[in-house]
Short mmCIF file of C-alpha atoms and ligand atoms in Angstrom, two decimals:
data_model
loop_
_atom_site.label_atom_id
_atom_site.label_comp_id
_atom_site.label_asym_id
_atom_site.label_seq_id
_atom_site.Cartn_x
_atom_site.Cartn_y
_atom_site.Cartn_z
CA MET A 8 15.32 5.75 -39.80
CA THR A 9 11.97 6.53 -38.19
CA THR A 10 11.10 10.15 -37.43
CA THR A 11 7.82 11.10 -35.81
CA ARG A 12 6.50 14.36 -34.52
CA PHE A 13 3.97 15.66 -32.05
CA ALA A 14 2.65 18.99 -33.26
CA PRO A 15 0.48 20.78 -30.71
CA SER A 16 -0.85 24.28 -31.26
CA PRO A 17 -0.01 26.36 -28.18
CA THR A 18 -3.52 27.74 -27.92
CA GLY A 19 -4.37 25.79 -24.76
CA ARG A 20 -3.19 23.07 -22.43
CA LEU A 21 -2.68 19.48 -23.52
CA HIS A 22 -5.69 17.24 -22.89
CA VAL A 23 -5.96 13.50 -22.70
CA GLY A 24 -6.56 13.22 -26.47
CA ASN A 25 -3.36 14.98 -27.44
CA ILE A 26 -1.41 13.35 -24.63
CA ARG A 27 -2.36 10.07 -26.30
CA THR A 28 -1.16 11.30 -29.71
CA ALA A 29 2.11 12.49 -28.15
CA LEU A 30 2.60 9.17 -26.38
CA HIS A 31 1.99 7.09 -29.50
CA ASN A 32 4.38 9.15 -31.61
CA TRP A 33 6.98 9.01 -28.86
CA MET A 34 6.60 5.24 -28.58
CA LEU A 35 6.84 4.74 -32.35
CA ALA A 36 10.11 6.68 -32.40
CA ARG A 37 11.55 5.02 -29.32
CA LYS A 38 10.63 1.54 -30.50
CA ALA A 39 12.45 2.13 -33.77
CA GLY A 40 15.40 3.90 -32.13
CA GLY A 41 14.39 6.92 -34.21
CA THR A 42 13.79 10.62 -33.67
CA PHE A 43 10.86 12.22 -31.90
CA ILE A 44 10.26 15.88 -32.72
CA LEU A 45 8.23 18.34 -30.70
CA ARG A 46 6.85 20.80 -33.21
CA ILE A 47 5.09 23.85 -31.89
CA ASP A 48 2.40 24.85 -34.41
CA ASP A 49 2.32 28.54 -33.59
CA THR A 50 1.53 30.22 -36.88
CA ASP A 51 -1.68 31.58 -35.39
CA ALA A 52 -0.06 34.50 -33.60
CA ALA A 53 -3.33 35.80 -32.22
CA ARG A 54 -4.20 32.58 -30.38
CA SER A 55 -0.75 31.15 -29.61
CA ARG A 56 0.65 31.94 -26.18
CA GLU A 57 4.13 31.45 -24.79
CA GLU A 58 2.75 30.22 -21.48
CA TYR A 59 1.10 27.32 -23.32
CA VAL A 60 4.38 26.45 -25.04
CA GLU A 61 5.97 26.23 -21.60
CA ALA A 62 3.05 24.26 -20.20
CA ILE A 63 3.26 21.78 -23.11
CA ARG A 64 6.96 21.22 -22.43
CA ALA A 65 6.32 20.87 -18.70
CA ASP A 66 3.47 18.40 -19.22
CA LEU A 67 5.48 16.25 -21.64
CA THR A 68 8.37 16.26 -19.19
CA TRP A 69 6.11 15.28 -16.30
CA LEU A 70 4.81 12.42 -18.40
CA GLY A 71 8.38 11.39 -19.12
CA PHE A 72 8.42 11.90 -22.89
CA ASP A 73 11.78 13.20 -24.06
CA TRP A 74 12.13 14.78 -27.48
CA ASP A 75 15.20 14.86 -29.67
CA ARG A 76 14.43 18.06 -31.45
CA GLU A 77 12.14 21.03 -30.98
CA GLU A 78 10.89 23.16 -33.83
CA ARG A 79 8.64 26.18 -33.98
CA GLN A 80 6.61 27.10 -36.99
CA SER A 81 6.91 30.80 -36.17
CA GLY A 82 10.66 30.48 -36.76
CA ARG A 83 10.24 28.90 -40.19
CA LEU A 84 8.21 31.48 -42.07
CA ASP A 85 10.87 31.86 -44.77
CA ARG A 86 10.50 28.16 -45.59
CA TYR A 87 6.75 28.57 -45.97
CA GLN A 88 7.32 31.53 -48.26
CA ALA A 89 9.73 29.43 -50.33
CA ALA A 90 7.19 26.61 -50.58
CA PHE A 91 4.47 29.09 -51.46
CA ASP A 92 6.63 30.54 -54.22
CA ALA A 93 7.39 27.06 -55.57
CA LEU A 94 3.71 26.08 -55.61
CA GLN A 95 2.71 29.38 -57.14
CA ALA A 96 5.31 28.99 -59.89
CA ALA A 97 3.86 25.53 -60.53
CA GLY A 98 0.38 27.05 -60.88
CA ARG A 99 -0.97 25.30 -57.77
CA ILE A 100 -1.92 28.40 -55.80
CA TYR A 101 -4.52 31.01 -56.69
CA PRO A 102 -5.72 34.24 -55.12
CA CYS A 103 -9.30 34.53 -53.87
CA PHE A 104 -11.22 37.67 -53.02
CA GLU A 105 -14.46 36.41 -51.51
CA THR A 106 -15.34 37.75 -48.11
CA ALA A 107 -16.22 35.41 -45.27
CA GLN A 108 -19.88 36.41 -45.68
CA GLU A 109 -19.89 35.66 -49.40
CA LEU A 110 -18.41 32.23 -48.75
CA ASP A 111 -20.97 31.65 -46.05
CA VAL A 112 -23.84 32.50 -48.38
CA LYS A 113 -22.44 30.14 -51.05
CA ARG A 114 -22.22 27.36 -48.50
CA LYS A 115 -25.77 27.94 -47.29
CA ILE A 116 -27.13 27.84 -50.82
CA GLN A 117 -25.31 24.58 -51.53
CA LEU A 118 -26.57 23.03 -48.32
CA SER A 119 -30.14 24.15 -49.00
CA ARG A 120 -29.92 22.37 -52.36
CA GLY A 121 -28.66 19.25 -50.65
CA LEU A 122 -25.18 19.71 -52.10
CA PRO A 123 -21.93 19.31 -50.17
CA PRO A 124 -20.46 22.71 -49.26
CA ILE A 125 -17.44 22.49 -51.53
CA TYR A 126 -15.74 25.68 -52.68
CA ASP A 127 -16.88 26.38 -56.27
CA ARG A 128 -13.51 27.71 -57.45
CA GLY A 129 -15.22 30.97 -58.38
CA ALA A 130 -11.94 32.85 -57.97
CA LEU A 131 -10.38 30.84 -60.81
CA ASN A 132 -12.76 32.57 -63.22
CA LEU A 133 -11.47 36.04 -62.42
CA THR A 134 -9.50 37.65 -65.21
CA GLU A 135 -6.22 39.46 -64.51
CA ALA A 136 -8.08 42.75 -64.89
CA GLU A 137 -10.78 41.71 -62.42
CA GLN A 138 -8.13 40.66 -59.95
CA ALA A 139 -6.33 43.98 -60.40
CA ALA A 140 -9.61 45.82 -59.85
CA LYS A 141 -10.18 43.98 -56.55
CA ARG A 142 -6.70 44.87 -55.38
CA ALA A 143 -7.24 48.49 -56.46
CA GLU A 144 -10.36 48.50 -54.27
CA GLY A 145 -8.04 47.62 -51.40
CA ILE A 146 -9.12 43.97 -51.14
CA ALA A 147 -6.11 41.75 -50.40
CA PRO A 148 -6.53 38.15 -51.56
CA HIS A 149 -6.35 35.02 -49.49
CA TRP A 150 -4.80 32.02 -51.18
CA ARG A 151 -5.98 28.54 -52.00
CA PHE A 152 -4.10 25.44 -53.03
CA LYS A 153 -5.54 24.00 -56.22
CA LEU A 154 -6.25 20.31 -55.80
CA ASP A 155 -5.59 18.02 -58.73
CA GLN A 156 -8.92 16.38 -59.48
CA ALA A 157 -7.59 14.08 -62.20
CA GLU A 158 -6.67 11.13 -60.00
CA PRO A 159 -8.10 9.80 -56.77
CA ILE A 160 -5.94 10.43 -53.71
CA MET A 161 -4.92 7.13 -52.18
CA TRP A 162 -2.82 5.88 -49.32
CA ASP A 163 -2.51 2.80 -47.23
CA ASP A 164 -3.33 3.97 -43.73
CA GLY A 165 -1.43 2.24 -40.95
CA ILE A 166 -4.64 1.84 -38.95
CA ARG A 167 -7.55 2.37 -41.35
CA GLY A 168 -6.18 0.40 -44.27
CA PRO A 169 -6.50 1.51 -47.91
CA GLN A 170 -7.97 5.01 -48.26
CA LYS A 171 -9.33 6.69 -51.34
CA PHE A 172 -10.48 10.29 -51.73
CA ASP A 173 -11.95 12.07 -54.73
CA ALA A 174 -10.34 15.52 -54.81
CA ALA A 175 -13.49 16.90 -56.44
CA GLN A 176 -15.30 16.18 -53.18
CA LEU A 177 -12.89 18.42 -51.26
CA SER A 178 -12.62 22.21 -51.19
CA ASP A 179 -9.36 23.71 -52.37
CA PRO A 180 -7.91 24.58 -48.97
CA VAL A 181 -7.12 28.14 -47.98
CA ILE A 182 -3.44 28.00 -47.11
CA ARG A 183 -2.74 31.67 -46.49
CA ARG A 184 -4.82 34.46 -45.09
CA ALA A 185 -5.18 37.90 -46.63
CA ASP A 186 -2.85 39.33 -44.01
CA GLY A 187 -0.10 36.97 -45.20
CA SER A 188 -0.31 34.62 -42.21
CA TRP A 189 -0.34 30.85 -42.68
CA LEU A 190 -3.03 28.33 -42.02
CA TYR A 191 -2.12 24.89 -40.76
CA MET A 192 -2.32 22.88 -43.99
CA MET A 193 0.78 23.80 -45.98
CA PRO A 194 3.30 24.59 -43.20
CA SER A 195 2.68 21.16 -41.70
CA ALA A 196 3.52 19.45 -45.00
CA VAL A 197 6.58 21.68 -45.49
CA ASP A 198 7.81 20.79 -42.01
CA ASP A 199 7.25 17.10 -42.54
CA ILE A 200 9.38 17.34 -45.71
CA ASP A 201 12.11 19.51 -44.19
CA MET A 202 12.36 17.47 -40.99
CA GLY A 203 12.34 14.11 -42.75
CA VAL A 204 9.24 12.90 -40.93
CA THR A 205 8.68 9.28 -41.92
CA GLN A 206 5.51 8.52 -39.98
CA VAL A 207 2.55 10.80 -39.33
CA LEU A 208 0.29 9.36 -36.64
CA ARG A 209 -2.64 11.49 -35.54
CA GLY A 210 -6.36 11.46 -34.84
CA GLU A 211 -8.91 10.50 -37.47
CA ASP A 212 -10.19 14.08 -37.48
CA HIS A 213 -7.16 14.66 -39.74
CA VAL A 214 -8.03 12.08 -42.40
CA SER A 215 -9.27 14.59 -44.97
CA ASN A 216 -6.30 16.86 -44.17
CA THR A 217 -4.06 13.96 -45.11
CA ALA A 218 -5.74 13.70 -48.50
CA VAL A 219 -5.02 17.38 -49.12
CA GLN A 220 -1.52 17.22 -47.68
CA ILE A 221 -0.59 14.27 -49.87
CA GLN A 222 -1.26 16.53 -52.85
CA ILE A 223 0.75 19.34 -51.27
CA PHE A 224 3.67 16.97 -50.64
CA THR A 225 3.52 15.69 -54.18
CA ALA A 226 3.28 19.17 -55.68
CA LEU A 227 6.21 20.38 -53.57
CA HIS A 228 8.32 17.39 -54.57
CA ALA A 229 7.45 17.93 -58.22
CA SER A 230 8.40 21.60 -57.97
CA GLY A 231 11.84 20.68 -56.68
CA PHE A 232 11.23 22.06 -53.20
CA GLY A 233 14.07 20.64 -51.09
CA GLY A 234 14.26 18.79 -47.82
CA GLU A 235 15.45 15.51 -46.35
CA GLY A 236 12.24 13.74 -47.34
CA ALA A 237 11.93 15.56 -50.66
CA GLU A 238 15.27 14.30 -51.87
CA ALA A 239 13.99 10.79 -51.66
CA GLY A 240 10.67 12.04 -53.05
CA THR A 241 8.86 9.86 -50.57
CA LEU A 242 5.84 10.66 -48.49
CA PRO A 243 5.55 9.84 -44.80
CA ALA A 244 3.46 6.82 -43.88
CA PHE A 245 0.12 7.97 -42.48
CA ALA A 246 -1.97 6.45 -39.73
CA HIS A 247 -5.09 7.84 -38.09
CA GLU A 248 -6.36 6.58 -34.81
CA ALA A 249 -9.99 6.45 -33.78
CA LEU A 250 -10.90 9.27 -31.47
CA LEU A 251 -11.03 9.06 -27.72
CA VAL A 252 -14.52 9.19 -26.29
CA GLY A 253 -15.94 9.23 -22.77
CA ARG A 254 -17.18 6.10 -21.05
CA GLU A 255 -20.67 6.68 -22.38
CA GLY A 256 -19.25 6.48 -25.89
CA LYS A 257 -19.60 10.14 -26.82
CA LEU A 258 -17.02 12.78 -27.57
CA SER A 259 -17.05 14.55 -24.28
CA LYS A 260 -16.28 18.11 -23.41
CA ARG A 261 -14.76 16.92 -20.19
CA LEU A 262 -12.08 14.94 -22.02
CA GLY A 263 -11.19 18.08 -23.94
CA SER A 264 -10.17 19.80 -20.74
CA LEU A 265 -8.80 16.88 -18.76
CA GLY A 266 -5.06 17.33 -18.60
CA CYS A 267 -1.93 16.82 -16.53
CA ASP A 268 -2.85 19.29 -13.78
CA ALA A 269 -6.09 17.48 -13.05
CA PHE A 270 -4.33 14.12 -13.07
CA ARG A 271 -1.58 15.35 -10.78
CA GLU A 272 -4.08 16.88 -8.35
CA ARG A 273 -5.94 13.59 -8.17
CA GLY A 274 -2.74 11.70 -7.46
CA ILE A 275 -2.65 9.91 -10.79
CA GLU A 276 0.87 8.75 -11.67
CA PRO A 277 2.22 9.45 -15.16
CA ALA A 278 2.90 5.71 -15.46
CA ALA A 279 -0.82 4.97 -14.97
CA ILE A 280 -1.81 7.44 -17.69
CA ILE A 281 0.76 5.90 -19.99
CA ALA A 282 -0.22 2.31 -19.23
CA LEU A 283 -3.82 3.19 -20.10
CA LEU A 284 -3.29 5.40 -23.15
CA ALA A 285 -0.63 3.13 -24.66
CA ARG A 286 -3.18 0.38 -25.15
CA LEU A 287 -6.61 1.98 -25.14
CA GLY A 288 -8.23 1.31 -28.49
CA THR A 289 -5.89 -1.58 -29.24
CA SER A 290 -6.38 -5.32 -28.91
CA LEU A 291 -3.67 -5.54 -26.23
CA PRO A 292 -4.69 -6.00 -22.58
CA ILE A 293 -4.71 -2.89 -20.41
CA GLU A 294 -2.62 -3.67 -17.34
CA PRO A 295 -0.69 -1.67 -14.74
CA ILE A 296 2.57 -2.00 -16.62
CA ALA A 297 5.08 0.36 -15.03
CA ASP A 298 7.97 -0.59 -17.28
CA ARG A 299 7.75 1.63 -20.34
CA SER A 300 10.00 -0.59 -22.38
CA VAL A 301 7.34 -3.32 -22.15
CA LEU A 302 4.72 -0.93 -23.51
CA ILE A 303 7.06 0.35 -26.20
CA ASP A 304 8.09 -3.14 -27.34
CA SER A 305 4.49 -4.29 -27.66
CA PHE A 306 3.27 -1.11 -29.40
CA GLU A 307 1.98 -1.94 -32.90
CA LEU A 308 -0.30 0.08 -35.18
CA ALA A 309 -1.74 -3.24 -36.37
CA THR A 310 -3.30 -3.76 -32.93
CA PHE A 311 -5.43 -0.60 -33.22
CA GLY A 312 -9.14 -0.99 -33.87
CA ARG A 313 -11.42 1.33 -35.83
CA ALA A 314 -13.95 1.81 -33.03
CA PRO A 315 -13.64 4.89 -30.81
CA ALA A 316 -11.41 4.29 -27.80
CA LYS A 317 -13.36 4.64 -24.55
CA PHE A 318 -11.60 6.51 -21.81
CA ASP A 319 -12.89 5.42 -18.43
CA GLU A 320 -11.61 7.17 -15.33
CA ALA A 321 -12.35 4.07 -13.26
CA ASP A 322 -9.79 2.19 -15.40
CA LEU A 323 -7.30 4.94 -14.70
CA GLU A 324 -7.86 4.66 -10.94
CA ARG A 325 -7.48 0.89 -11.06
CA LEU A 326 -4.24 1.17 -13.02
CA ASN A 327 -3.00 3.88 -10.70
CA ALA A 328 -3.35 1.63 -7.65
CA GLY A 329 -1.57 -1.16 -9.52
CA ILE A 330 1.25 1.19 -10.47
CA VAL A 331 1.58 2.68 -6.96
CA HIS A 332 1.99 -0.84 -5.55
CA GLN A 333 5.08 -1.22 -7.71
CA LEU A 334 6.72 2.18 -7.27
CA PRO A 335 10.17 1.99 -5.67
CA TYR A 336 10.98 4.24 -2.73
CA ALA A 337 13.38 6.34 -4.79
CA ALA A 338 10.54 7.28 -7.16
CA VAL A 339 8.35 8.67 -4.39
CA ALA A 340 10.76 9.75 -1.62
CA GLY A 341 10.17 13.46 -2.23
CA ARG A 342 6.41 13.05 -1.88
CA LEU A 343 6.33 11.11 1.39
CA PRO A 344 5.72 12.44 4.90
CA ALA A 345 8.80 13.50 6.88
CA GLY A 346 10.63 10.61 8.44
CA MET A 347 9.08 7.94 6.26
CA ASP A 348 11.91 5.76 5.00
CA ALA A 349 12.11 2.91 2.50
CA ALA A 350 10.85 0.39 5.05
CA GLY A 351 7.87 2.64 5.80
CA TRP A 352 7.07 3.00 2.12
CA HIS A 353 7.36 -0.70 1.60
CA ALA A 354 4.98 -1.38 4.50
CA VAL A 355 2.20 0.96 3.39
CA ARG A 356 2.55 0.74 -0.40
CA PRO A 357 0.17 -2.22 -0.88
CA ASN A 358 -2.62 -0.28 0.87
CA LEU A 359 -2.47 2.78 -1.33
CA ALA A 360 -4.49 3.84 -4.35
CA HIS A 361 -2.56 7.14 -4.44
CA VAL A 362 0.88 8.02 -3.08
CA ALA A 363 -0.53 10.88 -0.96
CA GLU A 364 -2.44 8.38 1.15
CA ALA A 365 0.92 7.23 2.56
CA ALA A 366 0.62 10.05 5.11
CA GLU A 367 -2.58 8.58 6.59
CA TRP A 368 -0.96 5.21 7.10
CA TRP A 369 2.29 6.72 8.32
CA ARG A 370 0.36 8.34 11.18
CA LEU A 371 -0.23 4.81 12.50
CA VAL A 372 3.53 4.59 12.99
CA THR A 373 4.21 8.04 14.36
CA GLY A 374 0.98 8.32 16.34
CA PRO A 375 -1.06 9.49 18.04
CA ILE A 376 -3.44 6.70 17.13
CA GLU A 377 -7.13 6.43 17.81
CA ALA A 378 -7.79 5.00 21.29
CA ARG A 379 -10.05 1.94 21.13
CA GLU A 380 -12.32 0.49 23.81
CA PHE A 381 -11.76 -3.16 24.72
CA GLN A 382 -13.75 -5.75 26.65
CA SER A 383 -12.13 -6.94 29.87
CA GLU A 384 -11.15 -10.26 28.31
CA ASP A 385 -9.31 -8.46 25.53
CA LYS A 386 -7.70 -6.13 28.04
CA ALA A 387 -6.18 -9.10 29.83
CA PHE A 388 -5.04 -10.46 26.47
CA LEU A 389 -3.38 -7.15 25.58
CA GLU A 390 -1.67 -6.94 28.94
CA ALA A 391 -0.29 -10.43 28.29
CA ALA A 392 0.84 -9.19 24.86
CA ALA A 393 2.70 -6.23 26.37
CA THR A 394 4.59 -8.67 28.56
CA ALA A 395 5.16 -11.27 25.85
CA LEU A 396 6.59 -8.78 23.34
CA VAL A 397 10.23 -9.55 22.61
CA TRP A 398 12.15 -7.40 20.19
CA CYS A 399 13.81 -9.37 17.38
CA ASN A 400 13.87 -9.17 13.60
CA ASN A 401 10.22 -10.25 13.40
CA PRO A 402 8.56 -9.30 16.69
CA TRP A 403 5.06 -9.69 15.24
CA GLU A 404 5.62 -13.30 14.34
CA GLN A 405 7.26 -13.94 17.74
CA LEU A 406 4.41 -12.20 19.58
CA THR A 407 1.53 -13.89 17.82
CA THR A 408 3.15 -17.31 18.06
CA ALA A 409 3.75 -16.84 21.78
CA LEU A 410 0.19 -15.56 22.41
CA LYS A 411 -1.37 -18.33 20.38
CA GLU A 412 0.33 -20.84 22.63
CA SER A 413 -0.26 -19.08 25.92
CA THR A 414 -3.90 -18.03 25.30
CA GLY A 415 -5.17 -20.58 22.78
CA ARG A 416 -6.52 -17.70 20.64
CA LYS A 417 -6.28 -17.88 16.90
CA GLY A 418 -7.48 -16.09 13.77
CA ARG A 419 -9.46 -12.92 14.27
CA ALA A 420 -9.56 -13.19 18.05
CA LEU A 421 -5.78 -13.33 18.08
CA PHE A 422 -4.95 -10.71 15.48
CA LEU A 423 -7.70 -8.08 15.60
CA PRO A 424 -7.27 -6.80 19.19
CA LEU A 425 -3.53 -6.56 18.61
CA ARG A 426 -3.97 -4.59 15.41
CA GLN A 427 -6.55 -2.34 17.05
CA ALA A 428 -4.35 -1.72 20.07
CA LEU A 429 -1.22 -1.12 18.02
CA THR A 430 -2.74 0.99 15.22
CA GLY A 431 -6.21 2.08 16.30
CA MET A 432 -7.55 0.52 13.08
CA ASP A 433 -9.33 -2.68 12.05
CA HIS A 434 -7.35 -3.06 8.87
CA GLY A 435 -4.20 -1.70 7.31
CA PRO A 436 -0.70 -2.57 6.26
CA ASP A 437 1.03 -5.81 7.06
CA MET A 438 1.56 -5.93 10.84
CA SER A 439 4.99 -7.52 10.78
CA GLU A 440 6.34 -4.57 8.78
CA LEU A 441 4.34 -2.02 10.73
CA LEU A 442 5.35 -3.26 14.18
CA LEU A 443 9.04 -2.95 13.34
CA LEU A 444 8.41 0.65 12.32
CA ILE A 445 6.40 1.48 15.46
CA GLY A 446 9.33 0.30 17.59
CA GLU A 447 9.55 -1.61 20.83
CA THR A 448 8.91 1.10 23.41
CA GLU A 449 5.99 2.66 21.59
CA ALA A 450 4.45 -0.73 20.79
CA ARG A 451 4.59 -1.86 24.38
CA ALA A 452 3.17 1.48 25.52
CA ARG A 453 0.24 1.16 23.10
CA LEU A 454 -0.52 -2.38 24.28
CA ARG A 455 -0.37 -1.31 27.96
CA GLN A 456 -2.54 1.74 27.28
CA SER A 457 -5.20 -0.43 25.66
CA ALA A 458 -5.16 -2.86 28.57
CA LEU A 459 -6.08 -0.14 31.10
N1 LIG B 519 -1.30 21.42 -34.86
C1 LIG B 519 -2.10 20.36 -35.43
C2 LIG B 519 -3.11 19.89 -34.41
O1 LIG B 519 -2.88 20.09 -33.24
C3 LIG B 519 -1.19 19.23 -35.86
C4 LIG B 519 -1.83 18.16 -36.62
C5 LIG B 519 -0.82 17.23 -37.22
O2 LIG B 519 -0.42 16.30 -36.50
O3 LIG B 519 -0.42 17.42 -38.34
O4 LIG B 519 -4.14 19.36 -34.75
#
């Protein structure tokens, strides 16, 4: 049974990068008929905000991702305490008393010597008495997880292939602050165990976190810490996707703030975002595929490349037009101008890049239209058209066939004055659909008006 999770921190709105992570985890779960969990990573009480939790839910809903289970880290603090106790009993957690400044100085010295800024485990050298003295001074410790440096950390990454980390090249992570609050690293592993997460798919900025978390998982399993996954003693499968970059190939600030509101305001359909993000960075072709099941069925981690995925807004616009051309009336009815029915939508749909543009084309039906100036020859032709118009199930076809015969006009000379007289425009939706919508009386009136 596949279980995936999307784990945003509610410290801001979702942006295109985390929308992509959410989508991929949702697709993995849906493809396997598994479970998709929305996990709100809100252990940072100072930065987490309820309004962001609501906005995350609203954005995911707008995008059409449903989740089977919602969890909040702030409601699971007792589990983190239990895990902490288990790791402490196993000797894998130690108290540290360095101040932020002291750590900063250590790092600067290491860097100036050309050394990597790895924590020197200075706190491990403190005797019990020294620790007690620090506490007596009123200094509360923060806590680090002690990495096991004996063996390399290895996993077979679903996208990056075999991975190998030397724990000695990593700092023992701080997992708990001096005020007792939790940092991301351990709660995430505890949740993945408790919730039976089978597949962790996230950005490659998390690769070194995975190395650390594999040791946390293993230490928790070894300490008998329970959970659906722990019973089996198995670790989730990990996969890290290359980051999303702007068109120019750089990590862009703009992408970090581009989210659902901006897309919605620009008339971008959720289906266009999904069609793009489902395949960006993979070897599959990016096409305006509106049917999610097609995207889900073809979704494969093996198709992902290692190069950064380039997000190009021009691609998104192109896909959006392709998606809009396929949208059924029922999907857009609430967003169309008053009076526009299914036939109206069908007539204008091929001319739209965004649904909102339907209103501009609908004005050609409801009027008033732009009055055009015609040469006397065209005026006579339009007068003949007003007379020749016969209402039937395809009056446009009837009219143009009759005029072709009676006037000998064809091509542009036949069609353009009619379109201009009937719509005020040189181009636009298919005239046979449009004429039916304009209606007999109004059409004849427009032709007569142009002939004056
Ligand atoms: N809250 C973390 C983040 O947004 C979750 C990372 C993870 O998927 O484990 O980066």
